[in-house]
Backbone as JSON Lines, residues from 0, in Angstrom:
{"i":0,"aa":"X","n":[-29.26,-3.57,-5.9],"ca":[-28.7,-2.68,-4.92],"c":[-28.59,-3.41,-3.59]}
{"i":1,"aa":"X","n":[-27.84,-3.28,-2.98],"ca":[-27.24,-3.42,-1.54],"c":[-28.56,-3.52,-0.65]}
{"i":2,"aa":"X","n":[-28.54,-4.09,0.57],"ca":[-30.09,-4.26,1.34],"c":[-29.71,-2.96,2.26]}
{"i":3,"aa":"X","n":[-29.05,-2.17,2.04],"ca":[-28.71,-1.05,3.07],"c":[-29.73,-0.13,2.48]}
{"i":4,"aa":"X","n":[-30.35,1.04,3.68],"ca":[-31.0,1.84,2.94],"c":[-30.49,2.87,1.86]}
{"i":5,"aa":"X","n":[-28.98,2.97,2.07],"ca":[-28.59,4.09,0.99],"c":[-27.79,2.93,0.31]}
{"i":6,"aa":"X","n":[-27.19,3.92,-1.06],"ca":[-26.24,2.78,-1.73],"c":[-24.95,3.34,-1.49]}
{"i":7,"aa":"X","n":[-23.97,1.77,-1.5],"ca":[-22.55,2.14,-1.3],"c":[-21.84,2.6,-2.48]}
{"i":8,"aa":"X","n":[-21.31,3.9,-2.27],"ca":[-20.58,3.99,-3.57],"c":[-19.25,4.41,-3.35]}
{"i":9,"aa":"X","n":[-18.33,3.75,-3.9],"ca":[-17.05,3.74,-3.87],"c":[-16.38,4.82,-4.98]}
{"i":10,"aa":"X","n":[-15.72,5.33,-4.91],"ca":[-15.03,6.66,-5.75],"c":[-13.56,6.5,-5.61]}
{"i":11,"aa":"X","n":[-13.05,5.6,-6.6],"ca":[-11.59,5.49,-7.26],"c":[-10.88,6.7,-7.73]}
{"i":12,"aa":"X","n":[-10.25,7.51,-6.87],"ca":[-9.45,8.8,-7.88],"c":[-8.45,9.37,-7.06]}
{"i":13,"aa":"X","n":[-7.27,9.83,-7.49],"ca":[-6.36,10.65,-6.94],"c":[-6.86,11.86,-6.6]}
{"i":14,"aa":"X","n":[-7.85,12.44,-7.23],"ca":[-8.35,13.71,-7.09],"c":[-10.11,13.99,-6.47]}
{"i":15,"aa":"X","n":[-9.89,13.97,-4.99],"ca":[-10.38,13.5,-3.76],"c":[-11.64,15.31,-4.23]}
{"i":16,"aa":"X","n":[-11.12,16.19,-4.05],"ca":[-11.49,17.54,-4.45],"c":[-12.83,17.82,-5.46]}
{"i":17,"aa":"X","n":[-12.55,16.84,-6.8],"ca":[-13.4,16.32,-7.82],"c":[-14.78,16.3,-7.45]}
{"i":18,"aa":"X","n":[-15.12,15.61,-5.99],"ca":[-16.45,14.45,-5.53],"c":[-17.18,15.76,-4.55]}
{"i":19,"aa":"X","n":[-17.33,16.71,-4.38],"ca":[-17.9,17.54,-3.17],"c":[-19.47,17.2,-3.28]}
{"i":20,"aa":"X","n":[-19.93,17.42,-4.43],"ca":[-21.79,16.96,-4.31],"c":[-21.75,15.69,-4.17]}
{"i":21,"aa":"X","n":[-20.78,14.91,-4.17],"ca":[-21.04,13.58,-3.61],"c":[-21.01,13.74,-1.88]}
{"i":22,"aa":"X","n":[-19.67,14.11,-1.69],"ca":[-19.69,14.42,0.09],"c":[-20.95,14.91,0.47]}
{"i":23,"aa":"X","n":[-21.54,15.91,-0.18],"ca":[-22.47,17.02,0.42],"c":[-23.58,15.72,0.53]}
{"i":24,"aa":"X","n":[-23.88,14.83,-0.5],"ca":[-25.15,13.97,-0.3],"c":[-24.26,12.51,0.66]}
{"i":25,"aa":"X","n":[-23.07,12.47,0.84],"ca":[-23.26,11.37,1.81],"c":[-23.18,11.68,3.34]}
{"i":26,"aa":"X","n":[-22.62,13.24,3.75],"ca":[-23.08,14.0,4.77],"c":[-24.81,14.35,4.87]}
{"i":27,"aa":"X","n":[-25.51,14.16,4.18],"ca":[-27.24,14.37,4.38],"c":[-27.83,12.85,4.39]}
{"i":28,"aa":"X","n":[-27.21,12.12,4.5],"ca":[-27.41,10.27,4.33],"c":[-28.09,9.71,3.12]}
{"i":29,"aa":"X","n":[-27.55,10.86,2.2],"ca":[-28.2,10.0,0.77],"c":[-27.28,8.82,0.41]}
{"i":30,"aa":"X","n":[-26.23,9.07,0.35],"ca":[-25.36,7.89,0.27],"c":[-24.14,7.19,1.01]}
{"i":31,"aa":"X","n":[-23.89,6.07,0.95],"ca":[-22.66,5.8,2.17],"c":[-21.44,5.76,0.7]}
{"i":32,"aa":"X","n":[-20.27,6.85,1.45],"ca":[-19.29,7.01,0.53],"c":[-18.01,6.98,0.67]}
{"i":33,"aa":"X","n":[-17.05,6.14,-0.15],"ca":[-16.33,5.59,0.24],"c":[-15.49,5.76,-0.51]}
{"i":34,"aa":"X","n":[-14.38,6.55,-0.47],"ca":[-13.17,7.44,-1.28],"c":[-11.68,7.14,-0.92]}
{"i":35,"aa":"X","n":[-11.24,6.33,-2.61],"ca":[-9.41,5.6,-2.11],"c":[-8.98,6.46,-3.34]}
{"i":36,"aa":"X","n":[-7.94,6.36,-3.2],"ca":[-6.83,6.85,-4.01],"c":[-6.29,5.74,-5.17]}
{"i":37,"aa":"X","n":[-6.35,4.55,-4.78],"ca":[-5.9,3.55,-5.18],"c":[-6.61,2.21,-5.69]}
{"i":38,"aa":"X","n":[-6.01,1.26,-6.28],"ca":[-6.69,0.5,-7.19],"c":[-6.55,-0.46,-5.83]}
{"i":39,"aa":"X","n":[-5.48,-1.08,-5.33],"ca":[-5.17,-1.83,-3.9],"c":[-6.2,-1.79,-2.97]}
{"i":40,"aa":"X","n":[-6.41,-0.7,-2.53],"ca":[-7.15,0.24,-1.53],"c":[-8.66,-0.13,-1.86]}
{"i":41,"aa":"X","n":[-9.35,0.08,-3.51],"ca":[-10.67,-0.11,-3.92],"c":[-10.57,-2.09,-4.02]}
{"i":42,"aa":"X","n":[-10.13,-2.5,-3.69],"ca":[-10.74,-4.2,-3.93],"c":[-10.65,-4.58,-2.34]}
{"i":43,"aa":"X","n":[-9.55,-3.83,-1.78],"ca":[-10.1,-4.13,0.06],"c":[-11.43,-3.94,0.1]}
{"i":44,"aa":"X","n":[-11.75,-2.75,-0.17],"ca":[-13.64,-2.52,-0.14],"c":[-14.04,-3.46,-0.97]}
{"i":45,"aa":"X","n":[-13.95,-3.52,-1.73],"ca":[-14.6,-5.25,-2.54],"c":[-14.96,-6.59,-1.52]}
{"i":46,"aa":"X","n":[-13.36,-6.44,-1.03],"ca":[-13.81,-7.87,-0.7],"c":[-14.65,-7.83,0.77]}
{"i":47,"aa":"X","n":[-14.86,-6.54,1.49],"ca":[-15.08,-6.55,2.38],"c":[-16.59,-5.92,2.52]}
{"i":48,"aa":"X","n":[-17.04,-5.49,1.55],"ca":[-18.36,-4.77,1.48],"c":[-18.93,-4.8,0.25]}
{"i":49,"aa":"X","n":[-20.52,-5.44,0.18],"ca":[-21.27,-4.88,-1.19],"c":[-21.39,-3.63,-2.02]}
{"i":50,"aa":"X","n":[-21.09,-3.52,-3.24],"ca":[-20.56,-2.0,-3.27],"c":[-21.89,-1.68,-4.34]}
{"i":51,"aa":"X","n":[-23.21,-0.7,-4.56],"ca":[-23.96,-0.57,-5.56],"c":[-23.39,-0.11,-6.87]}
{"i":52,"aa":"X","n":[-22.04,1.0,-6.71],"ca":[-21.53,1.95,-7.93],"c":[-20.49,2.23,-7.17]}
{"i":53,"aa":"X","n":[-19.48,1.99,-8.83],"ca":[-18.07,2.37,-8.67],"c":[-17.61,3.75,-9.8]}
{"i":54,"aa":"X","n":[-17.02,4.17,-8.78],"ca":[-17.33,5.82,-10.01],"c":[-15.12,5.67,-9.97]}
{"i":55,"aa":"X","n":[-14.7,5.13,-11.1],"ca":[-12.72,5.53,-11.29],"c":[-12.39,5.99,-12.21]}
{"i":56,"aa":"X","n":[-11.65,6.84,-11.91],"ca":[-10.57,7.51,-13.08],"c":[-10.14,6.74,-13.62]}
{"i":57,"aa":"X","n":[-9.28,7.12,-14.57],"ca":[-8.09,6.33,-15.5],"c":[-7.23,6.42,-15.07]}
{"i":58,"aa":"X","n":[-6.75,7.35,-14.39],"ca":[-5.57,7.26,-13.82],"c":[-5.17,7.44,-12.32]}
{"i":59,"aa":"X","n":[-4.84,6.2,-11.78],"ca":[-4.68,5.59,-10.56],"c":[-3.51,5.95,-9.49]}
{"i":60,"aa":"X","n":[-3.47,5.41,-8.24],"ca":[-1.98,5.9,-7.77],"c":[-1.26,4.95,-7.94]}
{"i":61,"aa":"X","n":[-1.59,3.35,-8.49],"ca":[-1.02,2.14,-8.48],"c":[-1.7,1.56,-9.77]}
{"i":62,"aa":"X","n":[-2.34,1.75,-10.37],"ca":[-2.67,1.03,-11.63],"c":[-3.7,2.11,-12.14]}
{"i":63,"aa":"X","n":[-3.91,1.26,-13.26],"ca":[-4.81,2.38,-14.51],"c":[-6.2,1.99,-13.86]}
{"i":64,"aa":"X","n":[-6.66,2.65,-14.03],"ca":[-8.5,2.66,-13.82],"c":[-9.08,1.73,-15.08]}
{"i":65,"aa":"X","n":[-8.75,1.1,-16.01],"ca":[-8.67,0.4,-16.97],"c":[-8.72,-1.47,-16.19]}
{"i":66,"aa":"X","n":[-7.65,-1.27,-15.6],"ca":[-6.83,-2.51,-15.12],"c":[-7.83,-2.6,-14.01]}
{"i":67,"aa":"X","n":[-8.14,-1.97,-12.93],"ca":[-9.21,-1.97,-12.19],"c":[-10.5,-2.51,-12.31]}
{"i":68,"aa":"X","n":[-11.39,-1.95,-13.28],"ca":[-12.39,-2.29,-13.64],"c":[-12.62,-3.82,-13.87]}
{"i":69,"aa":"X","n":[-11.45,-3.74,-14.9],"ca":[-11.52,-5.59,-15.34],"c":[-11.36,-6.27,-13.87]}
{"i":70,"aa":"X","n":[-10.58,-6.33,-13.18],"ca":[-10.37,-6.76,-11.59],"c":[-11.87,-6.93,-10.75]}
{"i":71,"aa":"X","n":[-12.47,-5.63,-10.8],"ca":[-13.67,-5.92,-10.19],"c":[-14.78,-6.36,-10.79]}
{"i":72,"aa":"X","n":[-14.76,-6.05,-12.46],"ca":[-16.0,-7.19,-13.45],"c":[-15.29,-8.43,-13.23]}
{"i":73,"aa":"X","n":[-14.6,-9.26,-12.99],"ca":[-14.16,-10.59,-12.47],"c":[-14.4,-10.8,-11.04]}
{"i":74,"aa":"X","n":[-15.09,-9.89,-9.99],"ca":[-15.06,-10.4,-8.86],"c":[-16.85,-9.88,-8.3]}
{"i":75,"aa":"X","n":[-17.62,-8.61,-9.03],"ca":[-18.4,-8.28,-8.89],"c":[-19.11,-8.03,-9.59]}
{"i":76,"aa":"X","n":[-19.83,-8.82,-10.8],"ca":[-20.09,-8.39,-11.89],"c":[-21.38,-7.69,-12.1]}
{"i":77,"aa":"X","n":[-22.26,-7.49,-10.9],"ca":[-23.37,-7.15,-10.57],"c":[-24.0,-5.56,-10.29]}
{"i":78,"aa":"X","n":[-22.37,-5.06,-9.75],"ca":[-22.4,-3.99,-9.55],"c":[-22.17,-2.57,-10.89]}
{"i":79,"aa":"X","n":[-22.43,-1.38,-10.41],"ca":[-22.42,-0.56,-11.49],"c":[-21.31,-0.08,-12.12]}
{"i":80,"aa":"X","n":[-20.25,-0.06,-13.12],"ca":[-19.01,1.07,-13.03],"c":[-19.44,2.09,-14.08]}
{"i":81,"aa":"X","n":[-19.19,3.26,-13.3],"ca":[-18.5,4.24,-14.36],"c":[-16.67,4.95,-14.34]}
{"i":82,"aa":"X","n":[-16.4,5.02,-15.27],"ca":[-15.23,5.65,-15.64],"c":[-15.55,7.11,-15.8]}
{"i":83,"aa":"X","n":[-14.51,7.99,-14.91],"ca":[-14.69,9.61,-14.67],"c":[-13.9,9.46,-16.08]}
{"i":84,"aa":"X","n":[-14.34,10.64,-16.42],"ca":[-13.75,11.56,-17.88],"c":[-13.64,12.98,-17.15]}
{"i":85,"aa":"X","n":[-12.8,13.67,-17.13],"ca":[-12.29,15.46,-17.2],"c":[-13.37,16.14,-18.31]}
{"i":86,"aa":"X","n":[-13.32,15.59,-19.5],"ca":[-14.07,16.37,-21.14],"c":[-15.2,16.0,-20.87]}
{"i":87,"aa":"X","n":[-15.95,16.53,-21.62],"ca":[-17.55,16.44,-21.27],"c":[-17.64,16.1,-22.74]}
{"i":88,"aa":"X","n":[-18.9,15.3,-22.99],"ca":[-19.49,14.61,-24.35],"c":[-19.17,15.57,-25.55]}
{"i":89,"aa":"X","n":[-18.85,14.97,-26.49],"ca":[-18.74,15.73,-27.54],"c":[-17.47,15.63,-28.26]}
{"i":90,"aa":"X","n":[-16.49,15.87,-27.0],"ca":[-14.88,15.82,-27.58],"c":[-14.35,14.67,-28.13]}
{"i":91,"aa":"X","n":[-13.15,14.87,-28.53],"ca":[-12.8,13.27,-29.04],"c":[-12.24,12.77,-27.97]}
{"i":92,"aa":"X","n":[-11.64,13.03,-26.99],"ca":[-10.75,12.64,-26.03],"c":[-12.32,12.08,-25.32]}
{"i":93,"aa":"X","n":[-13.48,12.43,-24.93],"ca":[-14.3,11.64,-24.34],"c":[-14.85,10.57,-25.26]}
{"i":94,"aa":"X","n":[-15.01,10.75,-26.47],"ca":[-15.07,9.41,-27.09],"c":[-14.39,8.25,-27.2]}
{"i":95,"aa":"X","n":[-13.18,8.15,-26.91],"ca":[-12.8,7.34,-27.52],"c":[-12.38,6.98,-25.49]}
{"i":96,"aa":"X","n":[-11.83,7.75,-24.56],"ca":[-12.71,7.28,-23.18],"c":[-13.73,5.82,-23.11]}
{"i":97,"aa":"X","n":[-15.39,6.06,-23.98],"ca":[-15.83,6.16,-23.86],"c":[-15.79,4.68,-24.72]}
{"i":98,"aa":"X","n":[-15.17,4.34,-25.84],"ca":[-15.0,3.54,-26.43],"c":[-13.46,2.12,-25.7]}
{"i":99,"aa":"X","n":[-13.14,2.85,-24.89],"ca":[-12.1,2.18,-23.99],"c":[-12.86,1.49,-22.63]}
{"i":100,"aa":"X","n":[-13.5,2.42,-21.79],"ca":[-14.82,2.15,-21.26],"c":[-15.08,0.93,-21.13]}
{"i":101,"aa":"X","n":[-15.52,1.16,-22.77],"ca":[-16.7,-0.02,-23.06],"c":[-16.13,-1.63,-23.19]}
{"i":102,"aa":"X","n":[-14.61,-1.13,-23.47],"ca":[-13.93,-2.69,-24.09],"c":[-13.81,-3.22,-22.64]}
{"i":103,"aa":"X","n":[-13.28,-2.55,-21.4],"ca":[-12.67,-3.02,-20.01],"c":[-14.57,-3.56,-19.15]}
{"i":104,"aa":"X","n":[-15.37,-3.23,-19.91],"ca":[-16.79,-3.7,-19.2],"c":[-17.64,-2.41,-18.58]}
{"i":105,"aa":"X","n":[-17.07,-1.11,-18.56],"ca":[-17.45,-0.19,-17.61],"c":[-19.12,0.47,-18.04]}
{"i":106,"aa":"X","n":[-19.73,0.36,-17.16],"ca":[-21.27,0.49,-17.71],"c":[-21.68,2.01,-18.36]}
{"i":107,"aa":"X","n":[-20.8,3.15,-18.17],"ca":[-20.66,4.54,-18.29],"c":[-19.95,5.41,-18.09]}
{"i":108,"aa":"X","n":[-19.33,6.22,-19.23],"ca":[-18.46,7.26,-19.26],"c":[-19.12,8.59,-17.87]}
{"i":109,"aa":"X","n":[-18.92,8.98,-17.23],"ca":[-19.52,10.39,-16.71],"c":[-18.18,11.42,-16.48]}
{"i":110,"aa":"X","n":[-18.7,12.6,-16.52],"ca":[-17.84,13.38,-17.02],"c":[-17.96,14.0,-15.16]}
{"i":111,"aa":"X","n":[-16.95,14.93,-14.55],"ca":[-16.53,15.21,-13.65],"c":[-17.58,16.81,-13.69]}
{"i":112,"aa":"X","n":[-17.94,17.57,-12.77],"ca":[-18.6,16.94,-11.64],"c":[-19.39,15.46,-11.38]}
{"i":113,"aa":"X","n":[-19.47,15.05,-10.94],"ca":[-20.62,13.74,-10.93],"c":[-21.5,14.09,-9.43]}
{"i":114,"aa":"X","n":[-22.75,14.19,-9.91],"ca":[-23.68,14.17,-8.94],"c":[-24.4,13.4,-9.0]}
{"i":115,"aa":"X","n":[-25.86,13.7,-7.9],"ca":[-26.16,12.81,-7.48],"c":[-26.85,11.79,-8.63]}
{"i":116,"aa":"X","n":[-27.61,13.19,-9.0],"ca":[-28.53,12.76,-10.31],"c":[-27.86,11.69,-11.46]}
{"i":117,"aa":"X","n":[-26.29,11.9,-11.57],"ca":[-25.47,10.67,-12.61],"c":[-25.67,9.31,-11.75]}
{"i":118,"aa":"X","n":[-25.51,9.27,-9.76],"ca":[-25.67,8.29,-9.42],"c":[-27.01,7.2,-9.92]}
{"i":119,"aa":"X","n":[-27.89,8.53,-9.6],"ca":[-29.45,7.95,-10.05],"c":[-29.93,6.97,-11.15]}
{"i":120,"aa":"X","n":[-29.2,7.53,-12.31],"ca":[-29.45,7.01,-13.61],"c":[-28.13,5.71,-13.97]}
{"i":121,"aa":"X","n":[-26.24,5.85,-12.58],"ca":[-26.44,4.83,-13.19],"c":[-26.6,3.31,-12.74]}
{"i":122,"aa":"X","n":[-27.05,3.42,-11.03],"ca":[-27.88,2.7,-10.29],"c":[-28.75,2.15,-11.44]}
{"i":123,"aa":"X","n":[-29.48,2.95,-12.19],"ca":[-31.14,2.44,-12.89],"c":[-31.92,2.37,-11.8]}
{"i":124,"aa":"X","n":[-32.49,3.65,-10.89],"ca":[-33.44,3.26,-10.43],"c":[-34.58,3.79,-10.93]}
{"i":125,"aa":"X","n":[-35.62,3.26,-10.33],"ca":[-36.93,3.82,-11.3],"c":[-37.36,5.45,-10.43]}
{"i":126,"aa":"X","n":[-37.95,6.8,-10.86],"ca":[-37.63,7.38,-10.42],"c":[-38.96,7.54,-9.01]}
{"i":127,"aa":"X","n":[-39.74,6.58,-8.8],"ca":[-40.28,6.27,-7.59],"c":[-39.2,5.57,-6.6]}
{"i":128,"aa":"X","n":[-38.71,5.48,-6.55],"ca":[-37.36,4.18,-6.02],"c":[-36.36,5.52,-5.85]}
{"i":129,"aa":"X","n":[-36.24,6.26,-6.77],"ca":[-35.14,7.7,-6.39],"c":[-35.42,8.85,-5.23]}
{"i":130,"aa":"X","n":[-36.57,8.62,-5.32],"ca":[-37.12,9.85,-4.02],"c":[-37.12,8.69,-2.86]}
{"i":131,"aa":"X","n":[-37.47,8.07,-3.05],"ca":[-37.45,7.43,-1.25],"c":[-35.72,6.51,-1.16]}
{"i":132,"aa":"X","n":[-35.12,6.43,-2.04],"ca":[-33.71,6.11,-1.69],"c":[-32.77,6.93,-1.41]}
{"i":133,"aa":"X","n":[-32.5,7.77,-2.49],"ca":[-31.56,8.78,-2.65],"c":[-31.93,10.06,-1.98]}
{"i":134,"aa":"X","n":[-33.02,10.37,-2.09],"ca":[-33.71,11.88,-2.03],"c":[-34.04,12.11,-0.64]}
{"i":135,"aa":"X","n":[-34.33,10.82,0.51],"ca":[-34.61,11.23,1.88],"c":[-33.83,11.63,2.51]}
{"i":136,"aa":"X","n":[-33.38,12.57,3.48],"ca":[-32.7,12.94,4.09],"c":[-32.75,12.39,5.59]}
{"i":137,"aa":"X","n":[-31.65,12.12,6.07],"ca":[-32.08,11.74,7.69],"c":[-32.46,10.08,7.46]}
{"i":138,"aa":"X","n":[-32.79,9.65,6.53],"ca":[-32.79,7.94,6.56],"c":[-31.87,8.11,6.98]}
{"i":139,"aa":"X","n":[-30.46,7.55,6.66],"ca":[-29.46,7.08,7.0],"c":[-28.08,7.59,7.54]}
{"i":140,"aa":"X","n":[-27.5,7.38,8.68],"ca":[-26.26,8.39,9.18],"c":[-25.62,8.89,7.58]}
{"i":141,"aa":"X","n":[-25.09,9.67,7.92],"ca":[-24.11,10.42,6.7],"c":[-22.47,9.68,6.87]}
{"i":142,"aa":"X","n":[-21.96,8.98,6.02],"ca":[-21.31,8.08,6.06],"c":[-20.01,7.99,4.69]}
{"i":143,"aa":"X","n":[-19.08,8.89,5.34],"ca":[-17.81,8.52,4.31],"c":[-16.49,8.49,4.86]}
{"i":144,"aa":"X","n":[-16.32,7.13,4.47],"ca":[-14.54,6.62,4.61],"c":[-13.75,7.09,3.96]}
{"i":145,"aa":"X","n":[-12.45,7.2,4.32],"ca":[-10.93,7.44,3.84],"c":[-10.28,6.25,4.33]}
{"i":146,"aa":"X","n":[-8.76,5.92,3.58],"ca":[-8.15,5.2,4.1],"c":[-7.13,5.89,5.18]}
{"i":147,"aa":"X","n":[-7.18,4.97,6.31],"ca":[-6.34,5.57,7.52],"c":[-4.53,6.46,6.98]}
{"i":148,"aa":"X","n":[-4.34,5.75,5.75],"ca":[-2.6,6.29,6.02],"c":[-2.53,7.34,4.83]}
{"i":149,"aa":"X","n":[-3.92,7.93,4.26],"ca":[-3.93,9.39,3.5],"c":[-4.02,10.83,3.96]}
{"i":150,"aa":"X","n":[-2.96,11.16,4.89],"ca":[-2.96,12.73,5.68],"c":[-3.51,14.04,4.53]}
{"i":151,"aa":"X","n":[-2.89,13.53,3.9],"ca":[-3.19,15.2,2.77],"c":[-4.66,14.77,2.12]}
{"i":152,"aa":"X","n":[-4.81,13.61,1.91],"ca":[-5.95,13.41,0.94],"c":[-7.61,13.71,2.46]}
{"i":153,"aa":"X","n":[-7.2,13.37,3.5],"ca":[-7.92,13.36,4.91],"c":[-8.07,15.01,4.82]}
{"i":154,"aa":"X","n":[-7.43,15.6,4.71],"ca":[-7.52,16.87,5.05],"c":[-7.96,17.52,3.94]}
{"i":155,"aa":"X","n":[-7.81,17.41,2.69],"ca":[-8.52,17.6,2.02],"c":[-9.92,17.36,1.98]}
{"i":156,"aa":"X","n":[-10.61,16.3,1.93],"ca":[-12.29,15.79,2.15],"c":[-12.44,16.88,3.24]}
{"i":157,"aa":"X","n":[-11.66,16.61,4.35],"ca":[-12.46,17.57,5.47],"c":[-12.85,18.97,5.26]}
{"i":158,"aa":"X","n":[-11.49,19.39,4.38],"ca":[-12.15,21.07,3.87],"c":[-12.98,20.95,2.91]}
{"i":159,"aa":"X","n":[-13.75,19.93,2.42],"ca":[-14.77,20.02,1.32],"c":[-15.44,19.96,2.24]}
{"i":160,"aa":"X","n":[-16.01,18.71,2.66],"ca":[-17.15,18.83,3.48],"c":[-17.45,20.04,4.8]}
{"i":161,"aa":"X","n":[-16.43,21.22,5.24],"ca":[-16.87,22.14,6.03],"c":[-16.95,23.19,4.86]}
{"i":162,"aa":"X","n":[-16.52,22.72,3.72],"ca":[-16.77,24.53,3.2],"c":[-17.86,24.13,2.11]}
C-alpha cells in the first residue's frame, strides 16, 4: 500500500452514480478517491500517482476495461484490480466476467455496489491494519477527484455526496 495514510483508489466507470459508499468513505477520510470515466484519463493517474486499488468496468468511454487492465498490469503490477460486474455471483454472465477477469490479470470480480468492506479484502489487509487504516475517521482530509472537462459526470458526484 501507498505510504499515504489512506489508500488511493481509482474507480474506472462511465457510471459515476454506481460508487456512493465509496464517496461517503472518501468524504469521512477513509479513502482518497479518484473517479474517470475513461481508460486515457485512468493511466494519467498512473503515471502521476501510486494507486493501492483499481476498481473498472468493462465497459469504458474509450476502451474496454479488459484493454485497460492489461495497460496497467504492464506498468503497475503491484497494485490491486478489480473488474465491476452489474450480476452478482452465481449467474453465468458473472462467471464467465470472472473467467475473462482472470485471463487480462485482474485480481477480482466484485459485483456493484462495492463498499468499503470489498476495498478491505481486496487491499488484503489484515483486519488489525483495517481499523486503524480504513476505519479511522478524521485521519485523513476527505479527498475525491474528477476530471476537470466532465460537467454532467461533476454534477452528478456532487448530488451523491450531498444526498
Amino acid at each position: 500500500m501507498s505510504t499515504s495514510i489512506s489508500p488511493n483508489v481509482v474507480v474506472v466507470d462511465p457510471r459515476f452514480d454506481a460508487y456512493k459508499q465509496l464517496a461517503d468513505s472518501a468524504r469521512l477520510g477513509r479513502i482518497n478517491l479518484h473517479i474517470r470515466s475513461s481508460g486515457a484519463e485512468a493511466i494519467k493517474i498512473a503515471r502521476r500517482r501510486t494507486v493501492d486499488a483499481w476498481l473498472i468496468a468493462a465497459d469504458l468511454d474509450d476502451m474496454s476495461g479488459h484493454d485497460l487492465v492489461e495497460l496497467l498490469r504492464s506498468r503497475a503490477a503491484e497494485a490491486k484490480v478489480a473488474m465491476i460486474e452489474a450480476e452478482g455471483p452465481g449467474s453465468r454472465h458473472h462467471t464467465v466476467a470472472e473467467q475473462e477477469a482472470a485471463a487480462v490479470g485482474a485480481d477480482v470480480v466484485l459485483t456493484q455496489p462495492i463498499s468499503l468492506r470489498d476495498l478491505e479484502e481486496l487491499l488484503g489487509l489484515p483486519v488489525e491494519e483495517r481499523s486503524k487504516v480504513l476505519a479511522a475517521t478524521g485521519a485523513a482530509r476527505a479527498f475525491v477527484t474528477l476530471p476537470v472537462g466532465i460537467g454532467a459526470a461533476a454534477v452528478s458526484i456532487a448530488v451523491l455526496l450531498l444526498g
